[in-house]
Coordinates of C-alpha atoms in Angstrom, one line a residue:
M592 CA -1.4 -10.6 19.2
A593 CA 0.3 -12.5 16.4
R594 CA 3.7 -11.7 14.9
Y595 CA 3.9 -12.7 11.3
S596 CA 6.7 -12.7 8.6
P597 CA 5.7 -12.8 4.9
L598 CA 8.7 -15.0 4.3
T599 CA 7.0 -18.0 6.0
V600 CA 4.6 -17.9 3.1
N601 CA 6.4 -16.4 0.2
S602 CA 10.1 -17.3 0.2
A603 CA 10.1 -20.9 -0.9
A604 CA 7.5 -20.6 -3.6
P605 CA 6.1 -17.1 -3.8
R606 CA 2.3 -16.9 -4.2
V607 CA 0.7 -13.5 -4.6
P608 CA -3.0 -12.7 -5.2
W609 CA -2.2 -10.3 -8.1
E610 CA -0.8 -10.6 -11.6
V611 CA 1.1 -8.3 -13.9
G612 CA -1.4 -6.0 -15.6
E613 CA -3.9 -5.9 -12.7
K614 CA -5.5 -2.5 -12.6
L615 CA -7.9 -1.2 -9.9
E616 CA -9.7 2.1 -10.4
Y617 CA -11.5 4.1 -7.7
D618 CA -13.9 6.9 -7.1
V619 CA -12.3 9.3 -4.6
R620 CA -14.5 11.2 -2.1
F621 CA -13.8 13.7 0.6
G622 CA -16.6 13.1 3.0
R623 CA -19.8 12.9 1.0
F624 CA -18.4 14.8 -2.0
R625 CA -17.0 13.1 -5.1
A626 CA -13.6 14.6 -5.6
G627 CA -11.5 12.7 -8.1
N628 CA -10.1 9.3 -9.1
G629 CA -7.6 6.8 -7.9
V630 CA -5.7 3.9 -9.4
M631 CA -3.6 1.0 -8.2
E632 CA -1.9 -1.2 -10.7
V633 CA 0.9 -3.7 -11.2
R634 CA 2.7 -2.2 -14.2
G635 CA 5.2 -4.9 -14.8
I636 CA 8.3 -6.8 -13.6
E637 CA 11.5 -4.7 -13.9
Q638 CA 15.1 -5.2 -12.9
V639 CA 16.3 -3.3 -9.9
R640 CA 20.1 -3.8 -9.3
G641 CA 19.8 -7.1 -11.0
R642 CA 16.8 -8.4 -9.1
P643 CA 13.3 -8.8 -10.7
A644 CA 10.7 -6.6 -9.0
Y645 CA 7.0 -5.8 -9.3
H646 CA 6.5 -2.2 -10.3
I647 CA 3.5 -1.1 -8.2
Y648 CA 1.8 2.3 -9.0
F649 CA -0.7 4.0 -6.7
E650 CA -2.2 7.4 -7.6
V651 CA -4.9 9.6 -6.0
K652 CA -5.9 12.8 -7.8
G653 CA -8.7 15.2 -7.1
G654 CA -9.8 17.6 -4.4
I655 CA -12.4 20.1 -3.2
P656 CA -12.6 23.9 -3.6
L657 CA -9.4 25.5 -2.3
F658 CA -7.7 22.2 -1.7
R659 CA -6.3 19.9 -4.4
I660 CA -4.4 16.6 -4.0
H661 CA -2.3 14.7 -6.4
D662 CA -0.3 11.9 -4.8
V663 CA 1.8 9.3 -6.7
F664 CA 3.5 6.4 -4.9
Q665 CA 5.7 3.9 -6.9
S666 CA 7.2 0.9 -5.4
W667 CA 9.5 -1.8 -6.8
I668 CA 9.1 -5.0 -4.8
D669 CA 11.3 -8.1 -5.0
T670 CA 9.3 -10.9 -6.6
Q671 CA 10.9 -13.6 -4.4
T672 CA 10.8 -12.0 -1.0
L673 CA 8.3 -9.1 -1.5
S674 CA 10.9 -6.8 0.1
S675 CA 10.9 -3.2 -1.1
L676 CA 13.9 -2.3 -3.3
R677 CA 13.0 1.2 -4.5
F678 CA 10.3 3.7 -3.5
H679 CA 9.3 7.0 -5.2
Q680 CA 7.0 9.4 -3.4
D681 CA 5.5 12.4 -5.1
Q682 CA 2.9 14.3 -3.1
D683 CA 1.1 17.6 -4.0
E684 CA -1.4 18.3 -1.3
G685 CA -2.8 21.9 -1.2
P686 CA 0.1 24.3 -0.6
K687 CA 2.5 21.4 0.2
E688 CA 4.7 19.5 -2.3
R689 CA 7.1 16.8 -1.5
T690 CA 9.3 14.5 -3.7
R691 CA 11.3 11.8 -2.3
R692 CA 13.4 9.0 -3.8
Y693 CA 14.6 6.0 -1.8
E694 CA 16.9 3.1 -2.7
I695 CA 16.4 0.2 -0.2
Y696 CA 18.9 -2.6 0.3
P697 CA 17.3 -5.5 2.2
D698 CA 20.4 -7.6 2.4
R699 CA 22.4 -4.9 4.2
R700 CA 19.4 -3.5 6.0
V701 CA 20.0 0.1 4.9
F702 CA 18.4 2.7 2.7
T703 CA 19.4 6.0 1.0
E704 CA 17.3 9.1 0.3
S705 CA 18.7 10.9 -2.8
S706 CA 16.0 13.7 -2.7
D707 CA 17.4 15.2 0.6
G708 CA 20.9 15.7 -0.9
D709 CA 22.5 13.3 1.5
P710 CA 23.8 10.1 0.0
A711 CA 24.5 8.7 3.4
E712 CA 23.1 5.3 4.3
H713 CA 20.5 5.0 7.0
P714 CA 19.6 1.9 9.1
S715 CA 16.7 -0.1 7.8
V716 CA 15.2 -3.5 8.7
A717 CA 14.9 -7.1 7.3
N718 CA 12.3 -7.7 4.6
P719 CA 11.4 -4.0 4.4
I720 CA 8.1 -2.6 3.1
D721 CA 7.2 1.0 2.0
D722 CA 4.1 3.1 1.8
G723 CA 3.4 2.4 -1.8
G724 CA 3.6 -1.4 -1.5
F725 CA 1.9 -1.6 1.9
L726 CA -1.5 -2.4 0.5
Y727 CA -0.1 -5.2 -1.7
F728 CA 1.8 -6.6 1.3
L729 CA -1.5 -6.5 3.2
R730 CA -3.1 -8.7 0.6
T731 CA -0.6 -11.5 1.4
V732 CA -1.3 -11.7 5.1
P733 CA -3.5 -14.6 6.3
L734 CA -6.3 -12.6 8.0
E735 CA -8.3 -14.0 10.8
V736 CA -11.2 -12.0 12.3
G737 CA -10.5 -10.8 15.9
R738 CA -6.7 -11.1 15.6
T739 CA -4.1 -8.3 15.6
Y740 CA -0.9 -8.8 13.6
T741 CA 2.3 -6.9 14.3
F742 CA 5.2 -6.3 12.0
S743 CA 8.6 -4.7 12.4
N744 CA 9.4 -4.4 8.7
Y745 CA 8.5 -0.9 7.7
F746 CA 11.7 0.3 6.0
R747 CA 12.1 3.2 8.4
P748 CA 12.8 1.6 11.8
D749 CA 11.4 4.5 13.9
R750 CA 7.9 3.9 12.4
N751 CA 7.7 0.4 13.6
P752 CA 5.8 -1.6 14.7
V753 CA 3.1 -1.8 12.0
T754 CA -0.1 -3.3 13.3
I755 CA -3.1 -4.8 11.4
R756 CA -6.3 -5.4 13.3
V757 CA -8.8 -7.7 11.6
L758 CA -12.1 -6.1 12.6
R759 CA -15.0 -8.1 11.0
R760 CA -16.5 -9.6 7.9
E761 CA -19.3 -7.7 6.1
R762 CA -21.1 -7.3 2.8
V763 CA -20.1 -4.1 1.1
Q764 CA -21.5 -2.2 -2.0
V765 CA -19.2 -0.1 -4.2
P766 CA -19.6 1.1 -7.8
A767 CA -18.0 -2.1 -9.1
G768 CA -20.6 -4.2 -7.4
T769 CA -21.5 -6.0 -4.1
F770 CA -18.9 -8.1 -2.4
D771 CA -18.1 -10.1 0.7
A772 CA -15.3 -8.3 2.5
I773 CA -12.8 -8.5 5.4
V774 CA -12.4 -5.2 7.2
V775 CA -9.0 -4.4 8.6
Q776 CA -7.4 -1.4 10.4
P777 CA -3.7 -1.0 9.4
T778 CA -1.6 1.5 11.4
V779 CA 1.9 2.8 10.9
K780 CA 3.7 4.4 13.8
T781 CA 3.4 8.0 12.5
R782 CA 0.8 10.7 13.1
S783 CA 0.5 11.7 9.4
G784 CA -0.4 9.9 6.2
I785 CA -3.3 7.6 5.2
F786 CA -2.2 4.9 7.6
G787 CA -0.9 7.1 10.4
E788 CA -2.1 6.8 13.9
D789 CA -4.4 9.9 13.6
G790 CA -6.0 8.6 10.4
K791 CA -7.7 5.5 11.9
A792 CA -7.8 4.0 8.4
Q793 CA -10.0 1.0 7.5
V794 CA -9.5 -1.1 4.4
W795 CA -12.1 -3.5 2.9
L796 CA -10.5 -6.4 1.2
S797 CA -12.5 -8.9 -1.0
D798 CA -13.1 -12.1 1.0
D799 CA -11.6 -14.4 -1.6
E800 CA -8.2 -15.4 -3.0
E801 CA -7.6 -12.1 -4.8
R802 CA -7.9 -9.9 -1.7
V803 CA -8.7 -6.9 -3.9
V804 CA -9.0 -3.5 -2.1
L805 CA -12.7 -2.7 -2.4
Q806 CA -12.8 0.4 -0.2
L807 CA -10.5 2.5 1.9
K808 CA -11.3 5.2 4.4
S809 CA -8.9 7.5 6.4
D810 CA -9.3 10.7 8.4
L811 CA -6.9 13.4 7.1
A812 CA -6.5 17.0 8.2
I813 CA -8.9 18.2 5.5
G814 CA -11.6 15.6 6.3
S815 CA -12.3 12.0 5.5
L816 CA -10.6 10.5 2.4
N817 CA -12.6 7.6 0.9
L818 CA -11.8 5.3 -2.1
Y819 CA -14.5 3.1 -3.6
L820 CA -13.6 0.5 -6.3
K821 CA -15.3 1.2 -9.6
S822 CA -13.5 -1.2 -11.9
H823 CA -11.1 -4.2 -11.7
R824 CA -9.0 -5.4 -14.6
R825 CA -7.3 -8.7 -13.9
G826 CA -3.7 -9.2 -15.0
S827 CA -2.6 -11.2 -18.0
G828 CA -0.5 -13.5 -15.8
T829 CA 2.6 -12.6 -17.8
G830 CA 5.6 -12.7 -15.4
S831 CA 3.4 -13.5 -12.4
A832 CA 5.3 -15.2 -9.6
G833 CA 2.3 -16.7 -7.9
R834 CA -0.4 -17.8 -10.3

């Protein structure tokens, strides 16, 4: 089992497999039924407390009869360290709605949650990552089939460690085409959510330098959630820290 820190790769001369303007669009299915659309995109580089940060946007919208889902995750990730600086979570899943706003301070290893009405600081970790930026973080990990990588940098300490099992290589067909892929199983130490322990999520990443998310499957309470890449727009390169 390997322990890995992204700073060993990214701190001196950050290289990332995405560019500003990259947009990935997905068909969303619950089980065998087409149920909506998803998008992941790098919207730009913005200032967060004086630090340049990638603005990452991830949305899933759709559903099946009697159950609708509309989740939006937005992350602001430091361009030099890939640490999370800000995280917005808006979830509307059937009868449940949840809105949370986090400010994350990597240097002091604390975070605040303004949405709970409590401005108090809570302990965090070094080089924190959040839910919204997790798939982008995953794209920076040097994946070797058969290995398991462990991390202790999820921004909420009680949900560590995060583990990533590299399962296999395979050829996968999605609406966007046919690709060589690396299949990984990421798990966050919580029972709920796409990457929770009960979800048994698997992610198919393109087996090339871009590490694009081609397909994602996770078991949720209402059934299997599946995302299949249908289009990939590369970024312009403007403001990119790694290309």
